[in-house]
mmCIF file of C-alpha atoms and ligand atoms in Angstrom:
data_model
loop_
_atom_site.group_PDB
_atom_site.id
_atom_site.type_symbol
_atom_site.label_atom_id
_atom_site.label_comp_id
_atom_site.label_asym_id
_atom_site.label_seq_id
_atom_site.Cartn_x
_atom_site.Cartn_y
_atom_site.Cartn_z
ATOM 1 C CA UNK A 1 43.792 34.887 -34.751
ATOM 2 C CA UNK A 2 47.195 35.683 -36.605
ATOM 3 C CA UNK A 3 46.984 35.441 -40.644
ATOM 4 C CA UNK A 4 49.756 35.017 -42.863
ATOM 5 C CA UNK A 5 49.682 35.638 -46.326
ATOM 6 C CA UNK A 6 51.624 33.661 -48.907
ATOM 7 C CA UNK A 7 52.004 32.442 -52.172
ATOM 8 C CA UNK A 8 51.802 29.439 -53.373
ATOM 9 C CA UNK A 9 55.674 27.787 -55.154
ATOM 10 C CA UNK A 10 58.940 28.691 -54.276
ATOM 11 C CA UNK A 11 58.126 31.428 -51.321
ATOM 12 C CA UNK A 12 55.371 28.727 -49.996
ATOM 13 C CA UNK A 13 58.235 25.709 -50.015
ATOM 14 C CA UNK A 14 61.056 28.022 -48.698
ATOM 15 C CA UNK A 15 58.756 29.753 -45.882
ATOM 16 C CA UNK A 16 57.734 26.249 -44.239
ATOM 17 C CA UNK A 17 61.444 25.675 -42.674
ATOM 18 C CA UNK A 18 60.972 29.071 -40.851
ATOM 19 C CA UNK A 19 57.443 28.418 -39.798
ATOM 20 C CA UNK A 20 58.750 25.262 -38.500
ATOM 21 C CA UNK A 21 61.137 26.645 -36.035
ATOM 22 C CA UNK A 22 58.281 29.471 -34.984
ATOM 23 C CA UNK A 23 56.343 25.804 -33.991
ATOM 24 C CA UNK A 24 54.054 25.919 -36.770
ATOM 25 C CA UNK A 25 53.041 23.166 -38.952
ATOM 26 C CA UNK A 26 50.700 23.858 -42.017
ATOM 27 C CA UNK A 27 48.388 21.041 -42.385
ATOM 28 C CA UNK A 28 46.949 21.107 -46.016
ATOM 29 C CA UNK A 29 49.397 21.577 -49.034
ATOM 30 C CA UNK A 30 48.103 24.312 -51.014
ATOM 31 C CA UNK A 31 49.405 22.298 -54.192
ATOM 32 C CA UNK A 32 46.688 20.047 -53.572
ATOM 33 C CA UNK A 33 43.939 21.792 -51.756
ATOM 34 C CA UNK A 34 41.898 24.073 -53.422
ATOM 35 C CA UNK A 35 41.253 26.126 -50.118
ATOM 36 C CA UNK A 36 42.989 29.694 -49.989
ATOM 37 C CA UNK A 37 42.606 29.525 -46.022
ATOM 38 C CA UNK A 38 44.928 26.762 -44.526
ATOM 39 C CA UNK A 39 45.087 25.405 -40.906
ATOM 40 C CA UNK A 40 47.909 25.287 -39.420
ATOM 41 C CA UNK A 41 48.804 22.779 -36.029
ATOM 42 C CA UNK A 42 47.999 26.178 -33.897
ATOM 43 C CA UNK A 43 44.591 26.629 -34.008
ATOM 44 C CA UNK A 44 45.437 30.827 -33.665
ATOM 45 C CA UNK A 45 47.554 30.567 -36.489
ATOM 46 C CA UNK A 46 46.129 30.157 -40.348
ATOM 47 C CA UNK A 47 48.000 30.804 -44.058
ATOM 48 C CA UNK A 48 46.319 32.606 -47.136
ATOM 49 C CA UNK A 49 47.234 31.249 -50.437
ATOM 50 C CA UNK A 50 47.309 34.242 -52.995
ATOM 51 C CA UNK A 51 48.782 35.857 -55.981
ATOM 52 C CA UNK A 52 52.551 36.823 -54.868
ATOM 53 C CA UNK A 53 51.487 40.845 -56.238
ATOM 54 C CA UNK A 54 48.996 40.591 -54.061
ATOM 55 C CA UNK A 55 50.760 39.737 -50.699
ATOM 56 C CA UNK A 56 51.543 43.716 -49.940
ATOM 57 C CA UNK A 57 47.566 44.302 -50.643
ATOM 58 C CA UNK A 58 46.510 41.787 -47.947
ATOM 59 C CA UNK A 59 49.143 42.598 -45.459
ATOM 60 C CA UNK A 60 48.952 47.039 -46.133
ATOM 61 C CA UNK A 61 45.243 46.537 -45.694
ATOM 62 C CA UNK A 62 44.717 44.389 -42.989
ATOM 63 C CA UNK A 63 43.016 41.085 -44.639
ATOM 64 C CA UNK A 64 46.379 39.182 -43.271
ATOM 65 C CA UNK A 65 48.491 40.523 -39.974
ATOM 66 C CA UNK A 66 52.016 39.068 -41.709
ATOM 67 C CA UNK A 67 52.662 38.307 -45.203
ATOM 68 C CA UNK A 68 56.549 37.045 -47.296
ATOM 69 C CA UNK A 69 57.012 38.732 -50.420
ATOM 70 C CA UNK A 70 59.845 39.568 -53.054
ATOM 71 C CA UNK A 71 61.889 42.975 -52.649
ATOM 72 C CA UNK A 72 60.933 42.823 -56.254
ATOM 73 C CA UNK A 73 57.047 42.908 -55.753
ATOM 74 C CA UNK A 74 57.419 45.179 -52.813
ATOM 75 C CA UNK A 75 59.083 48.154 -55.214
ATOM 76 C CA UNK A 76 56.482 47.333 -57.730
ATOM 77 C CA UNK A 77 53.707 47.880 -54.868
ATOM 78 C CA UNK A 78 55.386 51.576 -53.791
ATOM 79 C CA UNK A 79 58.226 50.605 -51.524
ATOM 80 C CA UNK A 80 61.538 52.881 -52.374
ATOM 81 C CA UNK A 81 64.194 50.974 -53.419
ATOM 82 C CA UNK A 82 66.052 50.922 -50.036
ATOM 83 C CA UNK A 83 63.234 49.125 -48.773
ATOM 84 C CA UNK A 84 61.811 51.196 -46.608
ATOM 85 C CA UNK A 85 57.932 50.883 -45.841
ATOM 86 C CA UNK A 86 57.562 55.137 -46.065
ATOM 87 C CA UNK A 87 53.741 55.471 -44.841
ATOM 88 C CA UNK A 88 52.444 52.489 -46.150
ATOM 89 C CA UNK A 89 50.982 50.852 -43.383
ATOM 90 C CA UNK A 90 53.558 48.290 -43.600
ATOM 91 C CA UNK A 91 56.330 47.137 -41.250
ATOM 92 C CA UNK A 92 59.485 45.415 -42.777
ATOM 93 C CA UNK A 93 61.212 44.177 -40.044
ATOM 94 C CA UNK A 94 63.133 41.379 -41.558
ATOM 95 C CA UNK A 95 64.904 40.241 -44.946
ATOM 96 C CA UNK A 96 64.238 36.083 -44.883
ATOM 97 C CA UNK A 97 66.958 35.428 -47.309
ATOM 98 C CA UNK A 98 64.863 33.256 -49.233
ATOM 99 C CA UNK A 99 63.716 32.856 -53.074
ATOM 100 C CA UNK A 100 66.973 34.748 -53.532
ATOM 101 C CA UNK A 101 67.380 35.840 -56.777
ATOM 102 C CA UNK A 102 68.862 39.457 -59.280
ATOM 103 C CA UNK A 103 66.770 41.552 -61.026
ATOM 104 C CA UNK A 104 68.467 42.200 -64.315
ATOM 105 C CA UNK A 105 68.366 43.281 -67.813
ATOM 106 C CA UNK A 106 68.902 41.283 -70.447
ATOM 107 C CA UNK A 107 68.911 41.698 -74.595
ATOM 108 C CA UNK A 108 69.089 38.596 -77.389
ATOM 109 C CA UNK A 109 72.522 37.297 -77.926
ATOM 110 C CA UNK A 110 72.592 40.066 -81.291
ATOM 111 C CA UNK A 111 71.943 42.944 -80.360
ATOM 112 C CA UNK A 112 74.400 45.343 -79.055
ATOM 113 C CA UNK A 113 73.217 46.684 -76.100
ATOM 114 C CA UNK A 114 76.698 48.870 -75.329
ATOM 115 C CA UNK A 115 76.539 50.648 -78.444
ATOM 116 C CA UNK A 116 73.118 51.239 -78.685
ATOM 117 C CA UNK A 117 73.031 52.942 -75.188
ATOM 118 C CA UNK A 118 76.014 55.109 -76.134
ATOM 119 C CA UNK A 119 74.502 55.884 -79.217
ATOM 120 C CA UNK A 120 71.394 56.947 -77.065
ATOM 121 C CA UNK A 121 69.126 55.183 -78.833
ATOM 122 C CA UNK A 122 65.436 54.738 -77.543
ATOM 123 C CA UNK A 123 65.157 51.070 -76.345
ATOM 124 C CA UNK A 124 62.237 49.615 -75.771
ATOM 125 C CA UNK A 125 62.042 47.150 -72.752
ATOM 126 C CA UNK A 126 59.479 44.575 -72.010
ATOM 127 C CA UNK A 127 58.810 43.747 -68.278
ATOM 128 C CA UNK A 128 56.472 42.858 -65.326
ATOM 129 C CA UNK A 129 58.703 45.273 -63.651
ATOM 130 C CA UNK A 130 57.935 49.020 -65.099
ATOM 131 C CA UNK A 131 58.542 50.969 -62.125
ATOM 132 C CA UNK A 132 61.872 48.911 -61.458
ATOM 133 C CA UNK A 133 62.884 49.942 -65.141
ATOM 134 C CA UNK A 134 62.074 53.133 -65.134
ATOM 135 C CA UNK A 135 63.763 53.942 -62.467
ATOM 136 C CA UNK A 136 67.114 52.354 -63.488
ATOM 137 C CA UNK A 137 67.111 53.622 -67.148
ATOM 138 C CA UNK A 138 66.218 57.096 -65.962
ATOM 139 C CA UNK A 139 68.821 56.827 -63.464
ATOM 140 C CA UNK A 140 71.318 55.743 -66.612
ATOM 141 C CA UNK A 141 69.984 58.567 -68.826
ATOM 142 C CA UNK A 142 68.924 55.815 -71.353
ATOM 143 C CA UNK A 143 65.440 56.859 -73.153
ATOM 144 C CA UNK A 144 63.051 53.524 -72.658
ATOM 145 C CA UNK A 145 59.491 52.638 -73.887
ATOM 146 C CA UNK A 146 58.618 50.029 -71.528
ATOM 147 C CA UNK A 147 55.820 47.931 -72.258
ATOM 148 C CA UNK A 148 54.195 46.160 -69.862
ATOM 149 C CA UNK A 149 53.668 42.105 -69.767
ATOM 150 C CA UNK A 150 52.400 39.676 -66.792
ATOM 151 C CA UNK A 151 54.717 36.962 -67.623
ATOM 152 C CA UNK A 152 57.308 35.114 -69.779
ATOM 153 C CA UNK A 153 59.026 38.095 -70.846
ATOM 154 C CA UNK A 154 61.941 36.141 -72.256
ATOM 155 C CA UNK A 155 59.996 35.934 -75.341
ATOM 156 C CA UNK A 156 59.298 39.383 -76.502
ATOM 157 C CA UNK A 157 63.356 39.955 -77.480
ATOM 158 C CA UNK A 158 62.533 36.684 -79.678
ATOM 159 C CA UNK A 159 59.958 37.958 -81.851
ATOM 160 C CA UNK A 160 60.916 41.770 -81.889
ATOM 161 C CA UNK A 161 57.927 43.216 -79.415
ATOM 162 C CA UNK A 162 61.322 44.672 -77.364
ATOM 163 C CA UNK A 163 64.907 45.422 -77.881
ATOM 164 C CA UNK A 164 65.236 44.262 -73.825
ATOM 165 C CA UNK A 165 64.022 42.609 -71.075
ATOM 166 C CA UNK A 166 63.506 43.441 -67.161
ATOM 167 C CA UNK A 167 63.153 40.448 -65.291
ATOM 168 C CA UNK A 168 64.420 38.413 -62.382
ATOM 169 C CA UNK A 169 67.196 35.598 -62.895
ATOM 170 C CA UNK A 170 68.355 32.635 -60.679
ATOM 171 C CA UNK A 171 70.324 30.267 -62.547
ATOM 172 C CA UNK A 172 70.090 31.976 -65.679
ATOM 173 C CA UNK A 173 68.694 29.018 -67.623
ATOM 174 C CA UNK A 174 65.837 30.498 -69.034
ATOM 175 C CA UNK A 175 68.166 33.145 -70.823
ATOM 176 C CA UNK A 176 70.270 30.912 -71.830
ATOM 177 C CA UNK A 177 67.587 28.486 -73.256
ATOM 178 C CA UNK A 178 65.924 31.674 -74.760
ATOM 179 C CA UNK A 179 69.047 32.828 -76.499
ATOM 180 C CA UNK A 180 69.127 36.023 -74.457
ATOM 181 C CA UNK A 181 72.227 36.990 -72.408
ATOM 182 C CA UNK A 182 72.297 39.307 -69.404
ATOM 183 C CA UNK A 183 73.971 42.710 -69.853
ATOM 184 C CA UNK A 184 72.815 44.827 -66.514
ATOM 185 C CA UNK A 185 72.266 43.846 -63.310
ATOM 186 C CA UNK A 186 69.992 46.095 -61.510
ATOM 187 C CA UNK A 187 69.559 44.529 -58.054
ATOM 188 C CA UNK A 188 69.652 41.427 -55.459
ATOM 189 C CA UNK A 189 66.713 40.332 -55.009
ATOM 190 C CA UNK A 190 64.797 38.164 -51.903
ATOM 191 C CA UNK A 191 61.855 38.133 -50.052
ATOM 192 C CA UNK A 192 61.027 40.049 -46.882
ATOM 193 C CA UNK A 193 58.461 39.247 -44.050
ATOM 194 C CA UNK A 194 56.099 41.968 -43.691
ATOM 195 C CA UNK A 195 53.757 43.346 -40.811
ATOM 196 C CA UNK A 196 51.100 45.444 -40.664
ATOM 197 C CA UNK A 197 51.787 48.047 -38.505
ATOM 198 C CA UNK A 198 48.365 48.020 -36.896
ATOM 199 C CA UNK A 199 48.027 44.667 -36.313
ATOM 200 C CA UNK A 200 51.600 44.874 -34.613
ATOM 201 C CA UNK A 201 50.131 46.654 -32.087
ATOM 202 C CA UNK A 202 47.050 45.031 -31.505
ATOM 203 C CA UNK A 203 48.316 41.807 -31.264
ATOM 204 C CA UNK A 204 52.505 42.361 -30.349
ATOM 205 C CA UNK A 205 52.644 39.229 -28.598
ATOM 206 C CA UNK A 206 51.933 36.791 -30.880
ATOM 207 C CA UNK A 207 53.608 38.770 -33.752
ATOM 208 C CA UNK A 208 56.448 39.452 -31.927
ATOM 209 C CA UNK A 209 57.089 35.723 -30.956
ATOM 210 C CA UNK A 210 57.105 34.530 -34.774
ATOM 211 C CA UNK A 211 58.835 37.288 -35.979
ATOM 212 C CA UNK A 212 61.603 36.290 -33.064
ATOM 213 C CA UNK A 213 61.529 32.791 -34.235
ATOM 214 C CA UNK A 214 62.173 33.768 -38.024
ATOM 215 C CA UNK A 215 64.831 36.048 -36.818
ATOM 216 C CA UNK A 216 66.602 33.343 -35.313
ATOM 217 C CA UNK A 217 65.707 30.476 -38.193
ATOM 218 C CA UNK A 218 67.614 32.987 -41.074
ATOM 219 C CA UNK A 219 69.816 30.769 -43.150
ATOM 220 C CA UNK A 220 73.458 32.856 -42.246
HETATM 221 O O1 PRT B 1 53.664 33.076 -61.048
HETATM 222 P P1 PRT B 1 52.702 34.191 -60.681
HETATM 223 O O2 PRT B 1 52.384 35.096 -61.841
HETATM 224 O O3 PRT B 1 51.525 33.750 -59.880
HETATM 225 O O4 PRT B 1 53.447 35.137 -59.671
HETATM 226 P P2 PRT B 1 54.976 35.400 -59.545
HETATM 227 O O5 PRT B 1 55.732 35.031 -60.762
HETATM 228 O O6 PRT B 1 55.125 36.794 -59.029
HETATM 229 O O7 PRT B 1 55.312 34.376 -58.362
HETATM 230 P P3 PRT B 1 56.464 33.306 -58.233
HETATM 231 O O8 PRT B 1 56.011 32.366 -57.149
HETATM 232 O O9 PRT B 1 56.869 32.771 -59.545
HETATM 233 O O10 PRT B 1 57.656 34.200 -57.678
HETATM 234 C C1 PRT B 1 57.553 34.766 -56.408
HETATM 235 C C2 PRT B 1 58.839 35.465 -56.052
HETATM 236 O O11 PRT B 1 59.942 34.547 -56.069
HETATM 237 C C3 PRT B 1 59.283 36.572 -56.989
HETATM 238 O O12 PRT B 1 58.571 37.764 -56.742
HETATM 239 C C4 PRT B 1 60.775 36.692 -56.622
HETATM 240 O O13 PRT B 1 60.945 37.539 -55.495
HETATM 241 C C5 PRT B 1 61.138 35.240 -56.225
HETATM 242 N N1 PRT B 1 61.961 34.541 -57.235
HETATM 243 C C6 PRT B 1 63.186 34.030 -56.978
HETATM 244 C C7 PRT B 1 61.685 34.307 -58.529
HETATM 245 C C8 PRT B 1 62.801 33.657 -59.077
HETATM 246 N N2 PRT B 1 63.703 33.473 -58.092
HETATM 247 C C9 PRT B 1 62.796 33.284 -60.493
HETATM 248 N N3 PRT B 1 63.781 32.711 -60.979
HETATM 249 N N4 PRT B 1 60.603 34.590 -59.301
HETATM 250 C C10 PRT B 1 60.598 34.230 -60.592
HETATM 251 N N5 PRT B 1 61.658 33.603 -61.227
HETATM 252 C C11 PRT B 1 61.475 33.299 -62.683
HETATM 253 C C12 PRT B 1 61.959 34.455 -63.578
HETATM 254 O O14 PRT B 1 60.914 35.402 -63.752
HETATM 255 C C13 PRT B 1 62.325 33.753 -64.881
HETATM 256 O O15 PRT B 1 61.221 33.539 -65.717
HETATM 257 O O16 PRT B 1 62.234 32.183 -63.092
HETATM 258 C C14 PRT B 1 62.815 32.402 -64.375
HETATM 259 C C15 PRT B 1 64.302 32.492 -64.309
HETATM 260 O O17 PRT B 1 64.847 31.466 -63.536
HETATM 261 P P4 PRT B 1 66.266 30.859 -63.953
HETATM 262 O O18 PRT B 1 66.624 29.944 -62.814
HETATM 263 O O19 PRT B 1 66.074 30.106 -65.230
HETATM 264 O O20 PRT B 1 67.263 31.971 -64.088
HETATM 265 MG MG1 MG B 2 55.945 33.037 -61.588
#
């Protein structure tokens, strides 16, 4: 049995194309279903539907062989920034080029970021991503209090919790809407198959063939 672990939204939709082309159908749509296990039209082949922080959990620990997840999740989960796996248990072998997207920083449309970092004034940042921040505003010299939040981090610039924001931007619409503007940007983000390295050699075969297939499948 191979098991791949995704998430459910935009890495589920944008995944199915390359499953597809590796000959696999998934039969139940996990927008509907309330299983977390889904069958798939090769009855070796099955998808887990879980939390997109967790994908690196179930794939380093072998409860799924494969899993897709952001660059941006995999830093969070210990990965250095170049992306390499570094002991993890965790094989990255390729970057999908899907749920593409930048990590960036952004402040409300007042406040002057650009003086207030030359000034070196302590900023305090609001974001899912703390070890992403840290590491950028350390690397800037800029003093940060980060504060940690699970989601919609647009609004803590809005009501004064933060001076900034770490967070991930596509169109930028949900700045815009939020009155925020973007004044770093720390990285490119998109998400990454990933393989754990034990299962890779158990089972090479089968691994090997889908990775193949999503090698070949990757939008140019
Ligand atoms: O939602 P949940 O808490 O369960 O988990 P999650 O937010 O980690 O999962 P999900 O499915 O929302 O995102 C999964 C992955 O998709 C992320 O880890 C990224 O690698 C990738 N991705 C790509 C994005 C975006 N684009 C994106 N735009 N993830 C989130 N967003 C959010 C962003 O946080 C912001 O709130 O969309 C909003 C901005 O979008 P624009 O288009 O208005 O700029
Ligand atoms: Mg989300």
């Amino acid at each position: 049995m191979i098991t791949l672990a995704l998430s459910k939204g935009r890495i589920f939709e944008e995944t199915m194309p390359l499953l597809r082309a590796a000959g696999i159908e998934v039969l139940e749509d996990p927008e509907k279903s309330r299983k977390l296990i889904l069958t798939t039209n090769q009855p070796n082949v099955r998808v887990l539907v879980v939390r997109a922080s967790d994908v690196p959990t179930y794939v380093q620990y072998g409860g799924a062989d494969l899993g897709i997840t952001g660059k941006d999740t995999l830093i969070e989960h210990g990965m250095d920034w170049s992306g390499t796996a570094g002991g993890s248990g965790l094989y990255q072998p390729l970057d999908l080029q899907i749920a593409k997207c930048r990590i960036s920083v952004a402040v409300r449309a007042d406040f002057d970021y650009a003086s207030a970092v030359k000034q070196g004034s302590r900023l305090k940042v609001a974001t899912k991503y703390v070890a992403i921040a840290r590491e950028f505003f350390a690397a800037k010299g800029v003093h940060v209090d980060l504060i940690k939040l699970y989601g919609s981090m647009e609004l803590a610039p809005l009501v004064g919790l933060s001076d900034a924001i770490v967070d991930l931007v596509s169109t930028g619409n949900t700045l815009k809407a939020n009155h925020l503007i973007e004044v770093e940007h720390i990285m490119d983000i998109s998400s990454r198959l990933v393989v754990n390295q034990a299962a890779l050699k158990l089972k090479q075969a089968p691994i090997r063939k889908i990775i193949d297939a999503f090698a070949s499948a990757i939008a140019p």
